[in-house]
mmCIF file of C-alpha atoms in Angstrom:
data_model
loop_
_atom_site.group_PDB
_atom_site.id
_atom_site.type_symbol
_atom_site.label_atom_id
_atom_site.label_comp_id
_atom_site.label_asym_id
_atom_site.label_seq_id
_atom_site.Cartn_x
_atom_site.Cartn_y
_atom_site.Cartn_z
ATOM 1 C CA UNK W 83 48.596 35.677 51.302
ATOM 2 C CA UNK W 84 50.801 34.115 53.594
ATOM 3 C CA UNK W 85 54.371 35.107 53.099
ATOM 4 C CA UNK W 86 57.321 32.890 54.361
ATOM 5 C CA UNK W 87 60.578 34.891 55.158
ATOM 6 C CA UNK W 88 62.470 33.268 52.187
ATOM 7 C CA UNK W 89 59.971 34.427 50.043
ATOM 8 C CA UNK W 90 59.760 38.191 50.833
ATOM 9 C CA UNK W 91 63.631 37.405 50.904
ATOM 10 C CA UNK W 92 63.571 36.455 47.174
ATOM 11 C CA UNK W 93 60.709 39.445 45.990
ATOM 12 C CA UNK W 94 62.333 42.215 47.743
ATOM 13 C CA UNK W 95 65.017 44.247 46.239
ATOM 14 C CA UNK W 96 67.448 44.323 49.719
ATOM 15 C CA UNK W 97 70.160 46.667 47.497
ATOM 16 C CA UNK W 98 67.096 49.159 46.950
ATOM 17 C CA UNK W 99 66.326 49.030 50.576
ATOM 18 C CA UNK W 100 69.518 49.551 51.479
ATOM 19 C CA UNK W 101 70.364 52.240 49.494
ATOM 20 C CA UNK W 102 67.010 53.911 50.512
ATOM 21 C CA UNK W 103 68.178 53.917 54.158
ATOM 22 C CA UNK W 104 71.575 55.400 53.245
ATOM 23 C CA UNK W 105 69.860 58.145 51.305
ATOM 24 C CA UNK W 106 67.661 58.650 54.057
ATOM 25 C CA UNK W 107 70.513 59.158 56.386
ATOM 26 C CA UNK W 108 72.752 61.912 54.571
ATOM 27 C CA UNK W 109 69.434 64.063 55.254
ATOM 28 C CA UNK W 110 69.166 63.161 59.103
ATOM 29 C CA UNK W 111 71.407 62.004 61.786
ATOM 30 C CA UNK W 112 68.664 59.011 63.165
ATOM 31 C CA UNK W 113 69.682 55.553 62.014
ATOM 32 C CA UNK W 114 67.277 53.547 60.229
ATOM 33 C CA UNK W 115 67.123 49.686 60.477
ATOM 34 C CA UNK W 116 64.990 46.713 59.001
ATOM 35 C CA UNK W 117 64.305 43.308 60.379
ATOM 36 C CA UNK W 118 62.834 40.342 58.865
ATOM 37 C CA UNK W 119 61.849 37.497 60.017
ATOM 38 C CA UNK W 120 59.284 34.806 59.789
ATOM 39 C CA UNK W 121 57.176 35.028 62.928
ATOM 40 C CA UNK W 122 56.874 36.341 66.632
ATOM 41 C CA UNK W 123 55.604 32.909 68.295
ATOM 42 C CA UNK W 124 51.914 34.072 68.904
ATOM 43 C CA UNK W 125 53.913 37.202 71.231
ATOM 44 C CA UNK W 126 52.987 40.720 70.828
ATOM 45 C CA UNK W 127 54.438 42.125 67.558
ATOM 46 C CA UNK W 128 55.637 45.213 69.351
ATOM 47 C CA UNK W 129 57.419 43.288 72.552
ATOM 48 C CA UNK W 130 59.127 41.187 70.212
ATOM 49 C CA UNK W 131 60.084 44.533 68.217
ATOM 50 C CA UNK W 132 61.576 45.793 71.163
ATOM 51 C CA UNK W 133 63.778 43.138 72.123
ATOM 52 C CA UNK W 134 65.018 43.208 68.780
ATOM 53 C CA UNK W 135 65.707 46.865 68.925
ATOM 54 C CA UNK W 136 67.955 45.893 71.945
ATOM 55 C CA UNK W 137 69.668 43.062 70.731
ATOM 56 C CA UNK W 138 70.623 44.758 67.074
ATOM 57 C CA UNK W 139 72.494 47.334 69.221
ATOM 58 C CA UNK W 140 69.725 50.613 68.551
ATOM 59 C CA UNK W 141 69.761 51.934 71.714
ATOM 60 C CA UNK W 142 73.490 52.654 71.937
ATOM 61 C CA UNK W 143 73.172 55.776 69.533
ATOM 62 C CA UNK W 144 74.663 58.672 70.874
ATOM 63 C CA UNK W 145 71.497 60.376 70.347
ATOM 64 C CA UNK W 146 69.188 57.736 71.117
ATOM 65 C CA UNK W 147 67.286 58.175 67.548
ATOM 66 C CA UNK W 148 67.447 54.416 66.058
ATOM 67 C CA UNK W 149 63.865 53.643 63.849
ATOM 68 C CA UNK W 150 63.575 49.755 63.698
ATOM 69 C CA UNK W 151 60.628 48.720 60.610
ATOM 70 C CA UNK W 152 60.251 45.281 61.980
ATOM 71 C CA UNK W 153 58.479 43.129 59.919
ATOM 72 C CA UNK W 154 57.035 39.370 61.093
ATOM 73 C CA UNK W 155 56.059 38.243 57.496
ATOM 74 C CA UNK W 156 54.183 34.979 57.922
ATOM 75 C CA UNK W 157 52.117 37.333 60.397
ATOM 76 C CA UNK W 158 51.450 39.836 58.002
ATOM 77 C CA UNK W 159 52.308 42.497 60.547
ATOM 78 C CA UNK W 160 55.053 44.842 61.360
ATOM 79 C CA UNK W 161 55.828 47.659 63.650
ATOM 80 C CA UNK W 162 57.829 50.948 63.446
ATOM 81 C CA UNK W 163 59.604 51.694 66.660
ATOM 82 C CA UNK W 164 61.647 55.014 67.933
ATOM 83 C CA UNK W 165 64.301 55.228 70.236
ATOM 84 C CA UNK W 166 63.593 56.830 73.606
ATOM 85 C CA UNK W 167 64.892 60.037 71.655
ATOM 86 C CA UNK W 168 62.669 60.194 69.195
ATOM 87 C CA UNK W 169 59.678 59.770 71.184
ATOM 88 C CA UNK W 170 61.028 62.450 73.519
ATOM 89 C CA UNK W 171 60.730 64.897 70.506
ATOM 90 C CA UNK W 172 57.765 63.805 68.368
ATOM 91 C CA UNK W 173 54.344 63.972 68.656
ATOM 92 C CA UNK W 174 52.084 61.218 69.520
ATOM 93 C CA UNK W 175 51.098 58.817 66.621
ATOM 94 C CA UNK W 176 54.410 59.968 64.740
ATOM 95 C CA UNK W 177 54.158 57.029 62.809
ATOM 96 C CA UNK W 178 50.808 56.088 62.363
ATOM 97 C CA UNK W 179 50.394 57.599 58.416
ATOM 98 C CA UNK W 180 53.999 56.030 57.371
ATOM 99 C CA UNK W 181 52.442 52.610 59.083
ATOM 100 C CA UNK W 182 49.037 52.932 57.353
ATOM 101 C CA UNK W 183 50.725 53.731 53.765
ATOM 102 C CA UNK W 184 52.946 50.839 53.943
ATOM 103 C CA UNK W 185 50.287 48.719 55.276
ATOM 104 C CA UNK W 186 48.151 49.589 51.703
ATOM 105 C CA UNK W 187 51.623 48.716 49.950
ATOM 106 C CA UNK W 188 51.892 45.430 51.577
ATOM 107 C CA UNK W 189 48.423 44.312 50.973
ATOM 108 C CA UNK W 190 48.776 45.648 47.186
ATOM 109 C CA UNK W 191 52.435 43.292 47.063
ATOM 110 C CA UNK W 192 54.576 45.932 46.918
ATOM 111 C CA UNK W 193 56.820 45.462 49.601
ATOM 112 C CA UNK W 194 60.202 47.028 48.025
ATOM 113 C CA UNK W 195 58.479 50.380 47.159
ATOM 114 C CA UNK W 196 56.603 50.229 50.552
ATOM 115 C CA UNK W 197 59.204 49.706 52.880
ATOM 116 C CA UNK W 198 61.758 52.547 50.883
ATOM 117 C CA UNK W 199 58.935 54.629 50.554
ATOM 118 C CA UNK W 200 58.524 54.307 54.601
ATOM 119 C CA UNK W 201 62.065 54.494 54.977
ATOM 120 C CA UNK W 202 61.831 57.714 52.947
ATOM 121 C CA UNK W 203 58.837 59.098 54.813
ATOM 122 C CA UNK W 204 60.826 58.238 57.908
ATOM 123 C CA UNK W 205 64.225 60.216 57.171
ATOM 124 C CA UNK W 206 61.854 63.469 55.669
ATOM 125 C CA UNK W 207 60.238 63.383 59.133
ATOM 126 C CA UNK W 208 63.377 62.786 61.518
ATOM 127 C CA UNK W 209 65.141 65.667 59.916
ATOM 128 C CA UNK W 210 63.245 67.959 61.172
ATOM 129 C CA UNK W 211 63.663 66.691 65.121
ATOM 130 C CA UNK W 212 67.204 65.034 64.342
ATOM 131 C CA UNK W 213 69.041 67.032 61.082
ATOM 132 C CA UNK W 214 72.300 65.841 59.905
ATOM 133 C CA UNK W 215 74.714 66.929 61.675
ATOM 134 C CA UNK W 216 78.571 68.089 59.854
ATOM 135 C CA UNK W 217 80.696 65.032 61.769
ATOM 136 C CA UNK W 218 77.413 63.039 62.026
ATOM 137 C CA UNK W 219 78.825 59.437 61.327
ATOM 138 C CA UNK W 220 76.583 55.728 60.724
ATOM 139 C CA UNK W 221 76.385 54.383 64.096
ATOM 140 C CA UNK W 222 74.273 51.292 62.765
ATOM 141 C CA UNK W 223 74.794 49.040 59.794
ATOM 142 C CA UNK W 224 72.004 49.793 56.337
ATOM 143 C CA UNK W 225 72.184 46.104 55.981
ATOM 144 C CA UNK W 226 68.774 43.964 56.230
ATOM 145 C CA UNK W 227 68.904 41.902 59.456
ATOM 146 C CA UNK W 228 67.145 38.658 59.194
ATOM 147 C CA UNK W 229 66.261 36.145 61.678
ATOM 148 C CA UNK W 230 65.828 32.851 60.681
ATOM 149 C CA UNK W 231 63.094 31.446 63.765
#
C-alpha cells in the first residue's frame, strides 16, 4: 500500500519515536535522527539520504557518529545512513539486519514499533563503538524532521 506522508504522519506515534531516540542516546554518545517525507523524485534513495544528512546539520558532530533512518514513504523505501565515524569503526553491512527487520515491520504496518525498535537496535549497537560518554551532551534535535516535497 501506498503511503502518503500525511498518512504515516497521522499512524505513527512521533512522541514514542521520540522518546525511543532519547532512550537510545543516554546508552551511547551517536545521535540518532528520522526523516520523513513523501518521495525522492525518481533519485536514488540513498543520494537523496545523504543530502539530507547534510542539510539537517549530522555531520557537524564532534564525533562524526549521526544515524539518519530516512524514510521516502510513497516509495516504500528508506535507508539507514552513518556518519563518516561510524563507518570508520563498524563492520561492513552494519546495518543490513536492523534494515531487513524494519523492512518486515513496514510491510506488516507497523511502522511505530519498527522504526523504535530500529532506533533501539541502533543505540544497542553504537554503544559498543561510540559509549556514552560522562559530559556527552545532544548535539542534534530527537524531533521528527519532515519534508513536505
Amino acid at each position: 500500500m501506498v503511503m502518503t506522508r500525511r498518512q504515516l504522519l497521522r499512524i505513527i506515534d512521533r512522541s514514542l519515536i521520540e522518546k525511543a531516540i532519547k532512550r537510545a542516546e543516554r546508552r551511547t554518545s551517536g545521535e540518532i535522527r528520522v526523516h520523513i517525507q513523501p518521495t525522492t523524485r525518481a533519485a536514488e534513495v540513498r543520494t537523496v539520504a545523504e543530502r539530507t544528512f547534510v542539510r539537517l546539520g549530522m555531520t557537524k558532530t564532534d564525533l562524526r557518529n549521526g544515524v539518519l533512518l530516512f524514510v521516502a514513504c510513497e516509495e516504500q523505501r528508506f535507508v539507514i545512513l552513518g556518519d563518516s565515524g561510524i563507518d570508520e569503526k563498524v563492520p561492513a553491512g552494519f546495518w543490513d539486519d536492523i534494515a531487513a527487520r524494519l523492512t518486515v515491520r513496514f510491510k506488516s504496518g507497523e511502522y511505530t514499533d519498527g522504526i523504535v525498535d530500529a532506533i533501539h537496535s541502533a543505540g544497542e549497537e553504537l554503544k559498543h563503538f561510540f559509549p556514552r560518554e560522562k559530559h556527552d551532551r545532544n548535539e542534534l534535535t530527537n524531533d521528527i524532521s519532515v519534508d513536505h516535497h
